mmCIF file with all atom_site columns, C-alpha atoms in Angstrom:
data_model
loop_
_atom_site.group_PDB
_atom_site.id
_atom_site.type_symbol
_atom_site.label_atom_id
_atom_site.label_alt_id
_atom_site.label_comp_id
_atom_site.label_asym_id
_atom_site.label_entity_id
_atom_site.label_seq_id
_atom_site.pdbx_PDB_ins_code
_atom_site.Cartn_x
_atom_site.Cartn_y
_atom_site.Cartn_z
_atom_site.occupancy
_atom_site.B_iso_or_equiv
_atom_site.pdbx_formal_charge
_atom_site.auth_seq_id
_atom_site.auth_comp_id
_atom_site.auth_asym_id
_atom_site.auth_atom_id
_atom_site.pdbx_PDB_model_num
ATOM 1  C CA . UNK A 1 1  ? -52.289 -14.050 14.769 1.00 47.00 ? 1  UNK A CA 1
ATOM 2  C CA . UNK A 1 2  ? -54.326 -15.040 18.033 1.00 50.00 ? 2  UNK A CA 1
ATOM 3  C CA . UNK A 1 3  ? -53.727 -12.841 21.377 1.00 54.00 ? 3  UNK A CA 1
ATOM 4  C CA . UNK A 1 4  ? -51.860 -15.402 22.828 1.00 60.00 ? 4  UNK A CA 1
ATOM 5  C CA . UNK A 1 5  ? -49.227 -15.139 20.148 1.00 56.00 ? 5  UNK A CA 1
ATOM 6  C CA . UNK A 1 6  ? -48.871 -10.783 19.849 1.00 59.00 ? 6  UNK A CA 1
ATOM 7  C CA . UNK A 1 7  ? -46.298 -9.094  21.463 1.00 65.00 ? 7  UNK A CA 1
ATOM 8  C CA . UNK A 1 8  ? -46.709 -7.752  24.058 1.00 78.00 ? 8  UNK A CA 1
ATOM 9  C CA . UNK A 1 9  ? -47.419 -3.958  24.902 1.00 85.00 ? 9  UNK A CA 1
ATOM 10 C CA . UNK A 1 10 ? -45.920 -1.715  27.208 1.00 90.00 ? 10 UNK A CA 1
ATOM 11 C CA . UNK A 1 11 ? -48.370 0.191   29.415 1.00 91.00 ? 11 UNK A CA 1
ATOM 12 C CA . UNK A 1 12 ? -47.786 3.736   28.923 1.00 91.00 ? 12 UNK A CA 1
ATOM 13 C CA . UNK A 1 13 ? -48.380 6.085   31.554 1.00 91.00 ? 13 UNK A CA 1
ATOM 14 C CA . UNK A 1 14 ? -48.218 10.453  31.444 1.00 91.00 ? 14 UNK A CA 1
ATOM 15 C CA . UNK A 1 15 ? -46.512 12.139  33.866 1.00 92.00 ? 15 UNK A CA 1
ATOM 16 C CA . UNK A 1 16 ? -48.001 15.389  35.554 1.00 92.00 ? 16 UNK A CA 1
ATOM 17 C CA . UNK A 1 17 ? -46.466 17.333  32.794 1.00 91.00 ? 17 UNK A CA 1
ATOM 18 C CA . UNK A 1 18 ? -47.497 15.570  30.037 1.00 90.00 ? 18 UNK A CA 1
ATOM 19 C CA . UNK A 1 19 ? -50.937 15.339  31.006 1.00 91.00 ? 19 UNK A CA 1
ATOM 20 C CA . UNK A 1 20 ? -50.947 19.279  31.699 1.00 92.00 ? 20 UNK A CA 1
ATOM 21 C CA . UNK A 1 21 ? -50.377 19.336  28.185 1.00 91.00 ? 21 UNK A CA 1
ATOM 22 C CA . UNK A 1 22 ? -52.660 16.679  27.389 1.00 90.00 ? 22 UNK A CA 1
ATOM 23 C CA . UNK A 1 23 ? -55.191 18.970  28.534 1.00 91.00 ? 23 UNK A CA 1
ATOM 24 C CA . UNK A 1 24 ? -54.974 21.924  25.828 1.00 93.00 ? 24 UNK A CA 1
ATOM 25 C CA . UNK A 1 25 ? -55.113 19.624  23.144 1.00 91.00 ? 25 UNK A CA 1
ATOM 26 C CA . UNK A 1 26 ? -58.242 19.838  20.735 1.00 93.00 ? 26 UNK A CA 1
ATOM 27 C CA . UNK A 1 27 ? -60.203 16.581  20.414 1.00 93.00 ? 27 UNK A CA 1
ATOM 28 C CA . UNK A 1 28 ? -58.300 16.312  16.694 1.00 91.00 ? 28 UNK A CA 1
ATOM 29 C CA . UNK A 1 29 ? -54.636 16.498  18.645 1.00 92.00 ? 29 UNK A CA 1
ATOM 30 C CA . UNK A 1 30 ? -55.450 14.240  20.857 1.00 92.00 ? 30 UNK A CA 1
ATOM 31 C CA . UNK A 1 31 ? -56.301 11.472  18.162 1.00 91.00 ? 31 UNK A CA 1
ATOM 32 C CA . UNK A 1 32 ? -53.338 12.144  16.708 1.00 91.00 ? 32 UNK A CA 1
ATOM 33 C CA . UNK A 1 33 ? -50.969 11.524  19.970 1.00 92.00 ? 33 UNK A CA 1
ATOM 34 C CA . UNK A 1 34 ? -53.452 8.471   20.539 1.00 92.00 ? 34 UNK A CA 1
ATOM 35 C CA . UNK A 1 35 ? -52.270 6.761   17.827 1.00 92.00 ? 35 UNK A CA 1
ATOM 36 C CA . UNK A 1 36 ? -48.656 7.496   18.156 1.00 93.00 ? 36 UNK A CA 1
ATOM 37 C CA . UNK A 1 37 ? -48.440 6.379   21.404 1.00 92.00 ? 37 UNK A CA 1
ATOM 38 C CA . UNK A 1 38 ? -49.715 3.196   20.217 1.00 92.00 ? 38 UNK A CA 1
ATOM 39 C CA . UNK A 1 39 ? -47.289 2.729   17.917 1.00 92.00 ? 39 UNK A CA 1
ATOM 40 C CA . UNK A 1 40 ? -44.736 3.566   20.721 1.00 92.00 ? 40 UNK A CA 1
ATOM 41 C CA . UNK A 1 41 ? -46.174 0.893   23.367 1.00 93.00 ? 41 UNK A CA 1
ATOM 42 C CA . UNK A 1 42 ? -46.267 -1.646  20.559 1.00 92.00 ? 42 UNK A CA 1
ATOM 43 C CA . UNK A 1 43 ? -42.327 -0.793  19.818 1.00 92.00 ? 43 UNK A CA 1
ATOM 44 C CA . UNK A 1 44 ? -40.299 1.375   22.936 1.00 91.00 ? 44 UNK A CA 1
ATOM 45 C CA . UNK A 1 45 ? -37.389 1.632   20.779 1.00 91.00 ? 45 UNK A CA 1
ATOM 46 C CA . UNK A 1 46 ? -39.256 4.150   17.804 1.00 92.00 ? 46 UNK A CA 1
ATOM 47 C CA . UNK A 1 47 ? -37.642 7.067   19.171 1.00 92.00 ? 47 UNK A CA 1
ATOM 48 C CA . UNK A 1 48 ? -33.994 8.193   18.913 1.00 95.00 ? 48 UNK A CA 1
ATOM 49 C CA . UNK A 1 49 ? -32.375 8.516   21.682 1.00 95.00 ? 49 UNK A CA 1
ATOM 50 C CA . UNK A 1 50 ? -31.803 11.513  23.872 1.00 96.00 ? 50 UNK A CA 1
ATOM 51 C CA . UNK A 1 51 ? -28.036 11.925  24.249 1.00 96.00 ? 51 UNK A CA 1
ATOM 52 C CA . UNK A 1 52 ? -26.802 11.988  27.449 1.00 96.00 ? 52 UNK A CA 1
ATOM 53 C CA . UNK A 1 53 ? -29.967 10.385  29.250 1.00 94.00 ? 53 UNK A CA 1
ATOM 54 C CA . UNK A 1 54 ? -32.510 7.617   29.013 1.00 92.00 ? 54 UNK A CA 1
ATOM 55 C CA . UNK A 1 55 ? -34.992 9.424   27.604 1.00 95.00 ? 55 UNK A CA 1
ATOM 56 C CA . UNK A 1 56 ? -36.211 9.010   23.917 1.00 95.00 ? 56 UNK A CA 1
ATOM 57 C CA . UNK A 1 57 ? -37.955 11.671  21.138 1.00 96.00 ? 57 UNK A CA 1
ATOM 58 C CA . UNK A 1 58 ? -40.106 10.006  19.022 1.00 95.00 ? 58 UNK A CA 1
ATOM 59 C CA . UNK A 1 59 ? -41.315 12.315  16.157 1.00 94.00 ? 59 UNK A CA 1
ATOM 60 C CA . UNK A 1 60 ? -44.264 11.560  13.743 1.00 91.00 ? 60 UNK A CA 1
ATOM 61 C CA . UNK A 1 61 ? -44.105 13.769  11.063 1.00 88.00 ? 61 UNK A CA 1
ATOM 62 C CA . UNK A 1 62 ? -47.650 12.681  9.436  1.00 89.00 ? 62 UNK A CA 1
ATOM 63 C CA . UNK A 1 63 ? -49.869 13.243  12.522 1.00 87.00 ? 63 UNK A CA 1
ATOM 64 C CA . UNK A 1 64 ? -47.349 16.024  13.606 1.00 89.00 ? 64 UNK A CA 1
ATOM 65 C CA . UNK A 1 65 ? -47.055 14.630  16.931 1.00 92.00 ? 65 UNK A CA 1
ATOM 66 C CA . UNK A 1 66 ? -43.685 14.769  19.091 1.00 93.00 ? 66 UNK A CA 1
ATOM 67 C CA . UNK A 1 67 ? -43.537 12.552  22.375 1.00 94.00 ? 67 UNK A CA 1
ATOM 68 C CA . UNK A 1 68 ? -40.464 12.224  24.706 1.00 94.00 ? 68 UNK A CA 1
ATOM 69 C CA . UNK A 1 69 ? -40.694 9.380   27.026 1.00 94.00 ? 69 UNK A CA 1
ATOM 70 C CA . UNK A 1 70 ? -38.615 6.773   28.888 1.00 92.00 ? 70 UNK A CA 1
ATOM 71 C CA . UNK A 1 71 ? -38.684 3.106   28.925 1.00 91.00 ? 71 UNK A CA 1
ATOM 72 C CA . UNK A 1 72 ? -38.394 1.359   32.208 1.00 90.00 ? 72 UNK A CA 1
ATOM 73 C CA . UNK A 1 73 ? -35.772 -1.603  32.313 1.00 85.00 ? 73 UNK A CA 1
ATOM 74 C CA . UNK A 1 74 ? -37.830 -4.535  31.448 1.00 84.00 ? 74 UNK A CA 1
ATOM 75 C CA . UNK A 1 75 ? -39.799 -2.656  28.937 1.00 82.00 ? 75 UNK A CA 1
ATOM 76 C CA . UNK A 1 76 ? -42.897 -3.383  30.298 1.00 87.00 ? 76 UNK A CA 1
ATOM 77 C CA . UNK A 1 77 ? -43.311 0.671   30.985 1.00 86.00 ? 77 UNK A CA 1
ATOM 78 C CA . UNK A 1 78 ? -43.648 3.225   29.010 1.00 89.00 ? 78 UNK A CA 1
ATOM 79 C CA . UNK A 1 79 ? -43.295 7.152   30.969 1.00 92.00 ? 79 UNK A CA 1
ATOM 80 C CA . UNK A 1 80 ? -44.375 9.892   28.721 1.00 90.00 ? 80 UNK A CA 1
ATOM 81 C CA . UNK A 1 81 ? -43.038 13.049  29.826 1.00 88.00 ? 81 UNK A CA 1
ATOM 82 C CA . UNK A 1 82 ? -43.749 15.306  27.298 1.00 84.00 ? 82 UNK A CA 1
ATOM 83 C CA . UNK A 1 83 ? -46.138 15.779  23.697 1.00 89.00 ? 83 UNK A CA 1
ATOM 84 C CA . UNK A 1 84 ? -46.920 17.849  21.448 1.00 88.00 ? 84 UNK A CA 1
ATOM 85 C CA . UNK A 1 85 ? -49.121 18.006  18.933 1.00 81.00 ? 85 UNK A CA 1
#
């Protein structure tokens, strides 16, 4: 499929938190939560949702990598507020 044609990504950004977490990863982590945030620009909706708010847990079990985050209305971005890895 040409670029013209993908869907469209959501620009993900980390919150002060998140990106004091961020920080104490190990290079091997950090590859991990690379490619599961991906996965969660590419599709906002991955997570289940928080109850109770508008926040989302998204949970890869492979790379054992958990990421809460937030969607903005028109889904164009993605607010990480937390990982782990």
């Amino acid at each position: 499929m040409s670029p013209e044609h993908c869907a469209r990504r959501s620009h993900v950004i980390m919150v002060e938190p998140a990106l004091a977490q961020l920080a104490k990863l190990t290079a091997s982590e950090t590859h991990h939560l690379d490619r599961a945030i991906v996965a969660i620009s590419v599709n906002p909706a991955l997570g289940t949702e928080v109850p109770g708010t508008l926040l989302r847990d998204y949970t890869d079990e492979i790379d054992a990598v958990r990421v809460i985050y937030y969607v903005t209305a028109l889904k164009t971005i993605t607010m990480v507020t937390y990982v782990e890895a």
